[in-house]
C-alpha cells in the first residue's frame, strides 16, 4: 500500500519559499505570475497546485 503524504494546498509566502527551496522574493514573483495568490484581508495564501503546474512550464528537457 502506498502511503499518501499529507501536504498543504495553501501556504504563506515564507513557508512556500522554504518548501520550494527558493528565495522569498522569487517565490512571491512566480506565485503572482502563476495567478496562484489568494488574499483574505491582509492574509495572503498561495495555492500549491496552481503554483506547481506553472512551475512545470519551466521544465527543461534535453
PDB file with SEQRES, HELIX, SHEET and CRYST1 records, atoms N, CA, C and O in Angstrom:
SEQRES   1 A   62  UNK UNK UNK UNK UNK UNK UNK UNK UNK UNK UNK UNK UNK          
SEQRES   2 A   62  UNK UNK UNK UNK UNK UNK UNK UNK UNK UNK UNK UNK UNK          
SEQRES   3 A   62  UNK UNK UNK UNK UNK UNK UNK UNK UNK UNK UNK UNK UNK          
SEQRES   4 A   62  UNK UNK UNK UNK UNK UNK UNK UNK UNK UNK UNK UNK UNK          
SEQRES   5 A   62  UNK UNK UNK UNK UNK UNK UNK UNK UNK UNK                      
HELIX    1 AA1 UNK A   13  UNK A   19  1                                   7    
HELIX    2 AA2 UNK A   24  UNK A   33  1                                  10    
HELIX    3 AA3 UNK A   48  UNK A   56  1                                   9    
SHEET    1 AA1 3 UNK A  10  UNK A  11  0                                        
SHEET    2 AA1 3 UNK A  43  UNK A  47 -1                                        
SHEET    3 AA1 3 UNK A  37  UNK A  40 -1                                        
CRYST1    1.000    1.000    1.000  90.00  90.00  90.00 P 1           1          
ATOM      1  N   UNK A   1       0.845  -1.181   0.000  1.00  0.00           N  
ATOM      2  CA  UNK A   1       0.000   0.000   0.000  1.00  0.00           C  
ATOM      3  C   UNK A   1       0.891   1.245   0.000  1.00  0.00           C  
ATOM      4  O   UNK A   1       1.868   1.319   0.745  1.00  0.00           O  
ATOM      5  N   UNK A   2       0.547   2.207  -0.832  1.00  0.00           N  
ATOM      6  CA  UNK A   2       1.293   3.460  -0.908  1.00  0.00           C  
ATOM      7  C   UNK A   2       0.725   4.427   0.118  1.00  0.00           C  
ATOM      8  O   UNK A   2      -0.483   4.652   0.177  1.00  0.00           O  
ATOM      9  N   UNK A   3       1.599   4.984   0.911  1.00  0.00           N  
ATOM     10  CA  UNK A   3       1.169   5.929   1.943  1.00  0.00           C  
ATOM     11  C   UNK A   3       1.128   7.331   1.357  1.00  0.00           C  
ATOM     12  O   UNK A   3       2.124   7.817   0.820  1.00  0.00           O  
ATOM     13  N   UNK A   4      -0.012   7.973   1.459  1.00  0.00           N  
ATOM     14  CA  UNK A   4      -0.164   9.329   0.932  1.00  0.00           C  
ATOM     15  C   UNK A   4       0.463  10.337   1.898  1.00  0.00           C  
ATOM     16  O   UNK A   4       0.190  10.321   3.098  1.00  0.00           O  
ATOM     17  N   UNK A   5       1.292  11.196   1.362  1.00  0.00           N  
ATOM     18  CA  UNK A   5       1.935  12.220   2.176  1.00  0.00           C  
ATOM     19  C   UNK A   5       0.982  13.404   2.309  1.00  0.00           C  
ATOM     20  O   UNK A   5       0.503  13.946   1.313  1.00  0.00           O  
ATOM     21  N   UNK A   6       0.716  13.796   3.556  1.00  0.00           N  
ATOM     22  CA  UNK A   6      -0.143  14.957   3.780  1.00  0.00           C  
ATOM     23  C   UNK A   6       0.632  16.214   3.429  1.00  0.00           C  
ATOM     24  O   UNK A   6       1.734  16.443   3.928  1.00  0.00           O  
ATOM     25  N   UNK A   7       0.044  17.016   2.570  1.00  0.00           N  
ATOM     26  CA  UNK A   7       0.683  18.281   2.231  1.00  0.00           C  
ATOM     27  C   UNK A   7      -0.393  19.336   2.113  1.00  0.00           C  
ATOM     28  O   UNK A   7      -1.542  19.059   1.771  1.00  0.00           O  
ATOM     29  N   UNK A   8       0.011  20.534   2.403  1.00  0.00           N  
ATOM     30  CA  UNK A   8      -0.942  21.633   2.398  1.00  0.00           C  
ATOM     31  C   UNK A   8      -1.262  22.067   0.979  1.00  0.00           C  
ATOM     32  O   UNK A   8      -0.412  22.002   0.091  1.00  0.00           O  
ATOM     33  N   UNK A   9      -2.483  22.506   0.776  1.00  0.00           N  
ATOM     34  CA  UNK A   9      -2.872  23.038  -0.524  1.00  0.00           C  
ATOM     35  C   UNK A   9      -2.520  24.520  -0.596  1.00  0.00           C  
ATOM     36  O   UNK A   9      -2.163  25.028  -1.659  1.00  0.00           O  
ATOM     37  N   UNK A  10      -2.621  25.211   0.540  1.00  0.00           N  
ATOM     38  CA  UNK A  10      -2.323  26.637   0.604  1.00  0.00           C  
ATOM     39  C   UNK A  10      -1.209  26.894   1.605  1.00  0.00           C  
ATOM     40  O   UNK A  10      -1.190  26.321   2.694  1.00  0.00           O  
ATOM     41  N   UNK A  11      -0.282  27.761   1.224  1.00  0.00           N  
ATOM     42  CA  UNK A  11       0.812  28.144   2.120  1.00  0.00           C  
ATOM     43  C   UNK A  11       1.008  29.648   2.071  1.00  0.00           C  
ATOM     44  O   UNK A  11       0.599  30.309   1.117  1.00  0.00           O  
ATOM     45  N   UNK A  12       1.632  30.176   3.098  1.00  0.00           N  
ATOM     46  CA  UNK A  12       2.022  31.581   3.097  1.00  0.00           C  
ATOM     47  C   UNK A  12       3.335  31.713   2.337  1.00  0.00           C  
ATOM     48  O   UNK A  12       4.001  30.718   2.053  1.00  0.00           O  
ATOM     49  N   UNK A  13       3.696  32.939   2.014  1.00  0.00           N  
ATOM     50  CA  UNK A  13       4.914  33.169   1.227  1.00  0.00           C  
ATOM     51  C   UNK A  13       6.145  32.518   1.845  1.00  0.00           C  
ATOM     52  O   UNK A  13       6.880  31.803   1.164  1.00  0.00           O  
ATOM     53  N   UNK A  14       6.368  32.762   3.130  1.00  0.00           N  
ATOM     54  CA  UNK A  14       7.589  32.268   3.783  1.00  0.00           C  
ATOM     55  C   UNK A  14       7.675  30.749   3.736  1.00  0.00           C  
ATOM     56  O   UNK A  14       8.722  30.187   3.416  1.00  0.00           O  
ATOM     57  N   UNK A  15       6.572  30.096   4.056  1.00  0.00           N  
ATOM     58  CA  UNK A  15       6.546  28.633   4.053  1.00  0.00           C  
ATOM     59  C   UNK A  15       6.734  28.079   2.642  1.00  0.00           C  
ATOM     60  O   UNK A  15       7.432  27.084   2.449  1.00  0.00           O  
ATOM     61  N   UNK A  16       6.114  28.722   1.665  1.00  0.00           N  
ATOM     62  CA  UNK A  16       6.248  28.284   0.280  1.00  0.00           C  
ATOM     63  C   UNK A  16       7.665  28.415  -0.238  1.00  0.00           C  
ATOM     64  O   UNK A  16       8.160  27.532  -0.938  1.00  0.00           O  
ATOM     65  N   UNK A  17       8.317  29.514   0.106  1.00  0.00           N  
ATOM     66  CA  UNK A  17       9.703  29.724  -0.321  1.00  0.00           C  
ATOM     67  C   UNK A  17      10.596  28.620   0.245  1.00  0.00           C  
ATOM     68  O   UNK A  17      11.487  28.123  -0.443  1.00  0.00           O  
ATOM     69  N   UNK A  18      10.357  28.242   1.488  1.00  0.00           N  
ATOM     70  CA  UNK A  18      11.131  27.156   2.102  1.00  0.00           C  
ATOM     71  C   UNK A  18      10.808  25.819   1.453  1.00  0.00           C  
ATOM     72  O   UNK A  18      11.708  25.017   1.201  1.00  0.00           O  
ATOM     73  N   UNK A  19       9.526  25.573   1.179  1.00  0.00           N  
ATOM     74  CA  UNK A  19       9.104  24.308   0.557  1.00  0.00           C  
ATOM     75  C   UNK A  19       9.759  24.089  -0.801  1.00  0.00           C  
ATOM     76  O   UNK A  19      10.166  22.976  -1.133  1.00  0.00           O  
ATOM     77  N   UNK A  20       9.856  25.153  -1.575  1.00  0.00           N  
ATOM     78  CA  UNK A  20      10.373  25.041  -2.938  1.00  0.00           C  
ATOM     79  C   UNK A  20      11.836  25.458  -3.050  1.00  0.00           C  
ATOM     80  O   UNK A  20      12.354  25.615  -4.155  1.00  0.00           O  
ATOM     81  N   UNK A  21      12.494  25.637  -1.927  1.00  0.00           N  
ATOM     82  CA  UNK A  21      13.924  25.944  -1.876  1.00  0.00           C  
ATOM     83  C   UNK A  21      14.296  27.130  -2.760  1.00  0.00           C  
ATOM     84  O   UNK A  21      15.184  27.038  -3.608  1.00  0.00           O  
ATOM     85  N   UNK A  22      13.603  28.238  -2.548  1.00  0.00           N  
ATOM     86  CA  UNK A  22      13.926  29.455  -3.295  1.00  0.00           C  
ATOM     87  C   UNK A  22      13.772  30.659  -2.383  1.00  0.00           C  
ATOM     88  O   UNK A  22      13.193  30.571  -1.300  1.00  0.00           O  
ATOM     89  N   UNK A  23      14.291  31.761  -2.833  1.00  0.00           N  
ATOM     90  CA  UNK A  23      14.197  32.979  -2.051  1.00  0.00           C  
ATOM     91  C   UNK A  23      12.760  33.479  -1.981  1.00  0.00           C  
ATOM     92  O   UNK A  23      11.932  33.171  -2.838  1.00  0.00           O  
ATOM     93  N   UNK A  24      12.488  34.252  -0.947  1.00  0.00           N  
ATOM     94  CA  UNK A  24      11.141  34.766  -0.720  1.00  0.00           C  
ATOM     95  C   UNK A  24      10.666  35.632  -1.880  1.00  0.00           C  
ATOM     96  O   UNK A  24       9.537  35.473  -2.346  1.00  0.00           O  
ATOM     97  N   UNK A  25      11.504  36.537  -2.347  1.00  0.00           N  
ATOM     98  CA  UNK A  25      11.117  37.443  -3.429  1.00  0.00           C  
ATOM     99  C   UNK A  25      10.817  36.677  -4.719  1.00  0.00           C  
ATOM    100  O   UNK A  25       9.844  36.982  -5.409  1.00  0.00           O  
ATOM    101  N   UNK A  26      11.642  35.691  -5.043  1.00  0.00           N  
ATOM    102  CA  UNK A  26      11.435  34.899  -6.267  1.00  0.00           C  
ATOM    103  C   UNK A  26      10.144  34.085  -6.160  1.00  0.00           C  
ATOM    104  O   UNK A  26       9.405  33.962  -7.137  1.00  0.00           O  
ATOM    105  N   UNK A  27       9.872  33.532  -4.983  1.00  0.00           N  
ATOM    106  CA  UNK A  27       8.635  32.769  -4.785  1.00  0.00           C  
ATOM    107  C   UNK A  27       7.414  33.670  -4.950  1.00  0.00           C  
ATOM    108  O   UNK A  27       6.439  33.285  -5.595  1.00  0.00           O  
ATOM    109  N   UNK A  28       7.466  34.857  -4.372  1.00  0.00           N  
ATOM    110  CA  UNK A  28       6.353  35.808  -4.499  1.00  0.00           C  
ATOM    111  C   UNK A  28       6.120  36.167  -5.961  1.00  0.00           C  
ATOM    112  O   UNK A  28       4.982  36.201  -6.429  1.00  0.00           O  
ATOM    113  N   UNK A  29       7.198  36.433  -6.669  1.00  0.00           N  
ATOM    114  CA  UNK A  29       7.117  36.812  -8.078  1.00  0.00           C  
ATOM    115  C   UNK A  29       6.493  35.694  -8.915  1.00  0.00           C  
ATOM    116  O   UNK A  29       5.592  35.946  -9.714  1.00  0.00           O  
ATOM    117  N   UNK A  30       6.968  34.468  -8.733  1.00  0.00           N  
ATOM    118  CA  UNK A  30       6.443  33.339  -9.503  1.00  0.00           C  
ATOM    119  C   UNK A  30       4.987  33.028  -9.139  1.00  0.00           C  
ATOM    120  O   UNK A  30       4.182  32.692 -10.008  1.00  0.00           O  
ATOM    121  N   UNK A  31       4.660  33.142  -7.864  1.00  0.00           N  
ATOM    122  CA  UNK A  31       3.283  32.886  -7.429  1.00  0.00           C  
ATOM    123  C   UNK A  31       2.324  33.888  -8.061  1.00  0.00           C  
ATOM    124  O   UNK A  31       1.212  33.525  -8.446  1.00  0.00           O  
ATOM    125  N   UNK A  32       2.743  35.139  -8.169  1.00  0.00           N  
ATOM    126  CA  UNK A  32       1.907  36.163  -8.800  1.00  0.00           C  
ATOM    127  C   UNK A  32       1.760  35.888 -10.295  1.00  0.00           C  
ATOM    128  O   UNK A  32       0.666  36.011 -10.846  1.00  0.00           O  
ATOM    129  N   UNK A  33       2.856  35.518 -10.946  1.00  0.00           N  
ATOM    130  CA  UNK A  33       2.805  35.203 -12.376  1.00  0.00           C  
ATOM    131  C   UNK A  33       1.908  33.994 -12.638  1.00  0.00           C  
ATOM    132  O   UNK A  33       1.254  33.913 -13.678  1.00  0.00           O  
ATOM    133  N   UNK A  34       1.880  33.061 -11.696  1.00  0.00           N  
ATOM    134  CA  UNK A  34       1.079  31.842 -11.842  1.00  0.00           C  
ATOM    135  C   UNK A  34      -0.397  32.080 -11.529  1.00  0.00           C  
ATOM    136  O   UNK A  34      -1.223  31.187 -11.722  1.00  0.00           O  
ATOM    137  N   UNK A  35      -0.732  33.270 -11.051  1.00  0.00           N  
ATOM    138  CA  UNK A  35      -2.096  33.574 -10.601  1.00  0.00           C  
ATOM    139  C   UNK A  35      -2.546  32.591  -9.524  1.00  0.00           C  
ATOM    140  O   UNK A  35      -3.681  32.115  -9.533  1.00  0.00           O  
ATOM    141  N   UNK A  36      -1.633  32.297  -8.597  1.00  0.00           N  
ATOM    142  CA  UNK A  36      -1.904  31.338  -7.530  1.00  0.00           C  
ATOM    143  C   UNK A  36      -2.125  32.027  -6.188  1.00  0.00           C  
ATOM    144  O   UNK A  36      -2.100  31.374  -5.144  1.00  0.00           O  
ATOM    145  N   UNK A  37      -2.341  33.347  -6.207  1.00  0.00           N  
ATOM    146  CA  UNK A  37      -2.461  34.142  -4.985  1.00  0.00           C  
ATOM    147  C   UNK A  37      -3.922  34.284  -4.561  1.00  0.00           C  
ATOM    148  O   UNK A  37      -4.798  34.559  -5.381  1.00  0.00           O  
ATOM    149  N   UNK A  38      -4.162  34.094  -3.276  1.00  0.00           N  
ATOM    150  CA  UNK A  38      -5.477  34.326  -2.678  1.00  0.00           C  
ATOM    151  C   UNK A  38      -5.290  35.315  -1.541  1.00  0.00           C  
ATOM    152  O   UNK A  38      -4.429  35.114  -0.684  1.00  0.00           O  
ATOM    153  N   UNK A  39      -6.077  36.376  -1.517  1.00  0.00           N  
ATOM    154  CA  UNK A  39      -5.984  37.380  -0.458  1.00  0.00           C  
ATOM    155  C   UNK A  39      -7.271  37.398   0.354  1.00  0.00           C  
ATOM    156  O   UNK A  39      -8.369  37.507  -0.192  1.00  0.00           O  
ATOM    157  N   UNK A  40      -7.114  37.287   1.670  1.00  0.00           N  
ATOM    158  CA  UNK A  40      -8.226  37.380   2.601  1.00  0.00           C  
ATOM    159  C   UNK A  40      -7.831  38.446   3.604  1.00  0.00           C  
ATOM    160  O   UNK A  40      -7.009  38.205   4.488  1.00  0.00           O  
ATOM    161  N   UNK A  41      -8.417  39.624   3.465  1.00  0.00           N  
ATOM    162  CA  UNK A  41      -7.994  40.788   4.247  1.00  0.00           C  
ATOM    163  C   UNK A  41      -6.494  40.999   4.033  1.00  0.00           C  
ATOM    164  O   UNK A  41      -6.067  41.273   2.911  1.00  0.00           O  
ATOM    165  N   UNK A  42      -5.693  40.875   5.092  1.00  0.00           N  
ATOM    166  CA  UNK A  42      -4.246  41.058   4.940  1.00  0.00           C  
ATOM    167  C   UNK A  42      -3.498  39.739   4.817  1.00  0.00           C  
ATOM    168  O   UNK A  42      -2.273  39.726   4.690  1.00  0.00           O  
ATOM    169  N   UNK A  43      -4.228  38.635   4.855  1.00  0.00           N  
ATOM    170  CA  UNK A  43      -3.624  37.309   4.741  1.00  0.00           C  
ATOM    171  C   UNK A  43      -3.467  36.939   3.272  1.00  0.00           C  
ATOM    172  O   UNK A  43      -4.422  37.026   2.499  1.00  0.00           O  
ATOM    173  N   UNK A  44      -2.269  36.530   2.891  1.00  0.00           N  
ATOM    174  CA  UNK A  44      -2.008  36.117   1.515  1.00  0.00           C  
ATOM    175  C   UNK A  44      -1.626  34.644   1.519  1.00  0.00           C  
ATOM    176  O   UNK A  44      -0.719  34.228   2.240  1.00  0.00           O  
ATOM    177  N   UNK A  45      -2.330  33.857   0.702  1.00  0.00           N  
ATOM    178  CA  UNK A  45      -2.049  32.431   0.578  1.00  0.00           C  
ATOM    179  C   UNK A  45      -1.733  32.100  -0.876  1.00  0.00           C  
ATOM    180  O   UNK A  45      -2.230  32.747  -1.797  1.00  0.00           O  
ATOM    181  N   UNK A  46      -0.899  31.080  -1.064  1.00  0.00           N  
ATOM    182  CA  UNK A  46      -0.532  30.625  -2.400  1.00  0.00           C  
ATOM    183  C   UNK A  46      -1.064  29.206  -2.572  1.00  0.00           C  
ATOM    184  O   UNK A  46      -0.828  28.343  -1.726  1.00  0.00           O  
ATOM    185  N   UNK A  47      -1.777  28.970  -3.660  1.00  0.00           N  
ATOM    186  CA  UNK A  47      -2.290  27.644  -3.981  1.00  0.00           C  
ATOM    187  C   UNK A  47      -1.144  26.827  -4.583  1.00  0.00           C  
ATOM    188  O   UNK A  47      -0.668  27.135  -5.675  1.00  0.00           O  
ATOM    189  N   UNK A  48      -0.709  25.798  -3.878  1.00  0.00           N  
ATOM    190  CA  UNK A  48       0.442  24.995  -4.309  1.00  0.00           C  
ATOM    191  C   UNK A  48       0.174  24.225  -5.597  1.00  0.00           C  
ATOM    192  O   UNK A  48       1.083  24.038  -6.406  1.00  0.00           O  
ATOM    193  N   UNK A  49      -1.069  23.775  -5.795  1.00  0.00           N  
ATOM    194  CA  UNK A  49      -1.400  23.031  -7.017  1.00  0.00           C  
ATOM    195  C   UNK A  49      -1.209  23.906  -8.253  1.00  0.00           C  
ATOM    196  O   UNK A  49      -0.610  23.477  -9.239  1.00  0.00           O  
ATOM    197  N   UNK A  50      -1.716  25.121  -8.195  1.00  0.00           N  
ATOM    198  CA  UNK A  50      -1.591  26.058  -9.318  1.00  0.00           C  
ATOM    199  C   UNK A  50      -0.123  26.442  -9.504  1.00  0.00           C  
ATOM    200  O   UNK A  50       0.374  26.511 -10.628  1.00  0.00           O  
ATOM    201  N   UNK A  51       0.563  26.691  -8.387  1.00  0.00           N  
ATOM    202  CA  UNK A  51       1.971  27.084  -8.451  1.00  0.00           C  
ATOM    203  C   UNK A  51       2.818  25.986  -9.103  1.00  0.00           C  
ATOM    204  O   UNK A  51       3.652  26.275  -9.961  1.00  0.00           O  
ATOM    205  N   UNK A  52       2.608  24.740  -8.702  1.00  0.00           N  
ATOM    206  CA  UNK A  52       3.394  23.630  -9.261  1.00  0.00           C  
ATOM    207  C   UNK A  52       3.104  23.430 -10.739  1.00  0.00           C  
ATOM    208  O   UNK A  52       4.007  23.117 -11.514  1.00  0.00           O  
ATOM    209  N   UNK A  53       1.865  23.608 -11.128  1.00  0.00           N  
ATOM    210  CA  UNK A  53       1.501  23.485 -12.537  1.00  0.00           C  
ATOM    211  C   UNK A  53       2.246  24.548 -13.365  1.00  0.00           C  
ATOM    212  O   UNK A  53       2.747  24.263 -14.452  1.00  0.00           O  
ATOM    213  N   UNK A  54       2.306  25.764 -12.832  1.00  0.00           N  
ATOM    214  CA  UNK A  54       3.028  26.840 -13.512  1.00  0.00           C  
ATOM    215  C   UNK A  54       4.525  26.542 -13.554  1.00  0.00           C  
ATOM    216  O   UNK A  54       5.185  26.780 -14.565  1.00  0.00           O  
ATOM    217  N   UNK A  55       5.051  26.022 -12.454  1.00  0.00           N  
ATOM    218  CA  UNK A  55       6.476  25.720 -12.368  1.00  0.00           C  
ATOM    219  C   UNK A  55       6.876  24.687 -13.429  1.00  0.00           C  
ATOM    220  O   UNK A  55       7.987  24.735 -13.957  1.00  0.00           O  
ATOM    221  N   UNK A  56       5.983  23.770 -13.735  1.00  0.00           N  
ATOM    222  CA  UNK A  56       6.263  22.744 -14.750  1.00  0.00           C  
ATOM    223  C   UNK A  56       6.513  23.355 -16.131  1.00  0.00           C  
ATOM    224  O   UNK A  56       7.179  22.738 -16.962  1.00  0.00           O  
ATOM    225  N   UNK A  57       5.997  24.540 -16.386  1.00  0.00           N  
ATOM    226  CA  UNK A  57       6.197  25.190 -17.688  1.00  0.00           C  
ATOM    227  C   UNK A  57       7.656  25.585 -17.903  1.00  0.00           C  
ATOM    228  O   UNK A  57       8.052  25.901 -19.025  1.00  0.00           O  
ATOM    229  N   UNK A  58       8.451  25.570 -16.847  1.00  0.00           N  
ATOM    230  CA  UNK A  58       9.868  25.929 -16.952  1.00  0.00           C  
ATOM    231  C   UNK A  58      10.769  24.699 -17.092  1.00  0.00           C  
ATOM    232  O   UNK A  58      11.991  24.834 -17.155  1.00  0.00           O  
ATOM    233  N   UNK A  59      10.184  23.521 -17.140  1.00  0.00           N  
ATOM    234  CA  UNK A  59      10.978  22.298 -17.202  1.00  0.00           C  
ATOM    235  C   UNK A  59      11.788  22.248 -18.493  1.00  0.00           C  
ATOM    236  O   UNK A  59      11.289  22.553 -19.577  1.00  0.00           O  
ATOM    237  N   UNK A  60      13.049  21.857 -18.347  1.00  0.00           N  
ATOM    238  CA  UNK A  60      13.951  21.761 -19.486  1.00  0.00           C  
ATOM    239  C   UNK A  60      14.131  20.295 -19.832  1.00  0.00           C  
ATOM    240  O   UNK A  60      14.542  19.499 -18.988  1.00  0.00           O  
ATOM    241  N   UNK A  61      13.827  19.939 -21.061  1.00  0.00           N  
ATOM    242  CA  UNK A  61      14.040  18.557 -21.498  1.00  0.00           C  
ATOM    243  C   UNK A  61      15.164  18.552 -22.526  1.00  0.00           C  
ATOM    244  O   UNK A  61      15.102  19.239 -23.546  1.00  0.00           O  
ATOM    245  N   UNK A  62      16.176  17.773 -22.235  1.00  0.00           N  
ATOM    246  CA  UNK A  62      17.338  17.725 -23.143  1.00  0.00           C  
ATOM    247  C   UNK A  62      17.537  16.351 -23.683  1.00  0.00           C  
ATOM    248  O   UNK A  62      18.463  16.122 -24.461  1.00  0.00           O  
TER     249      UNK A  62                                                      
END                                                                             
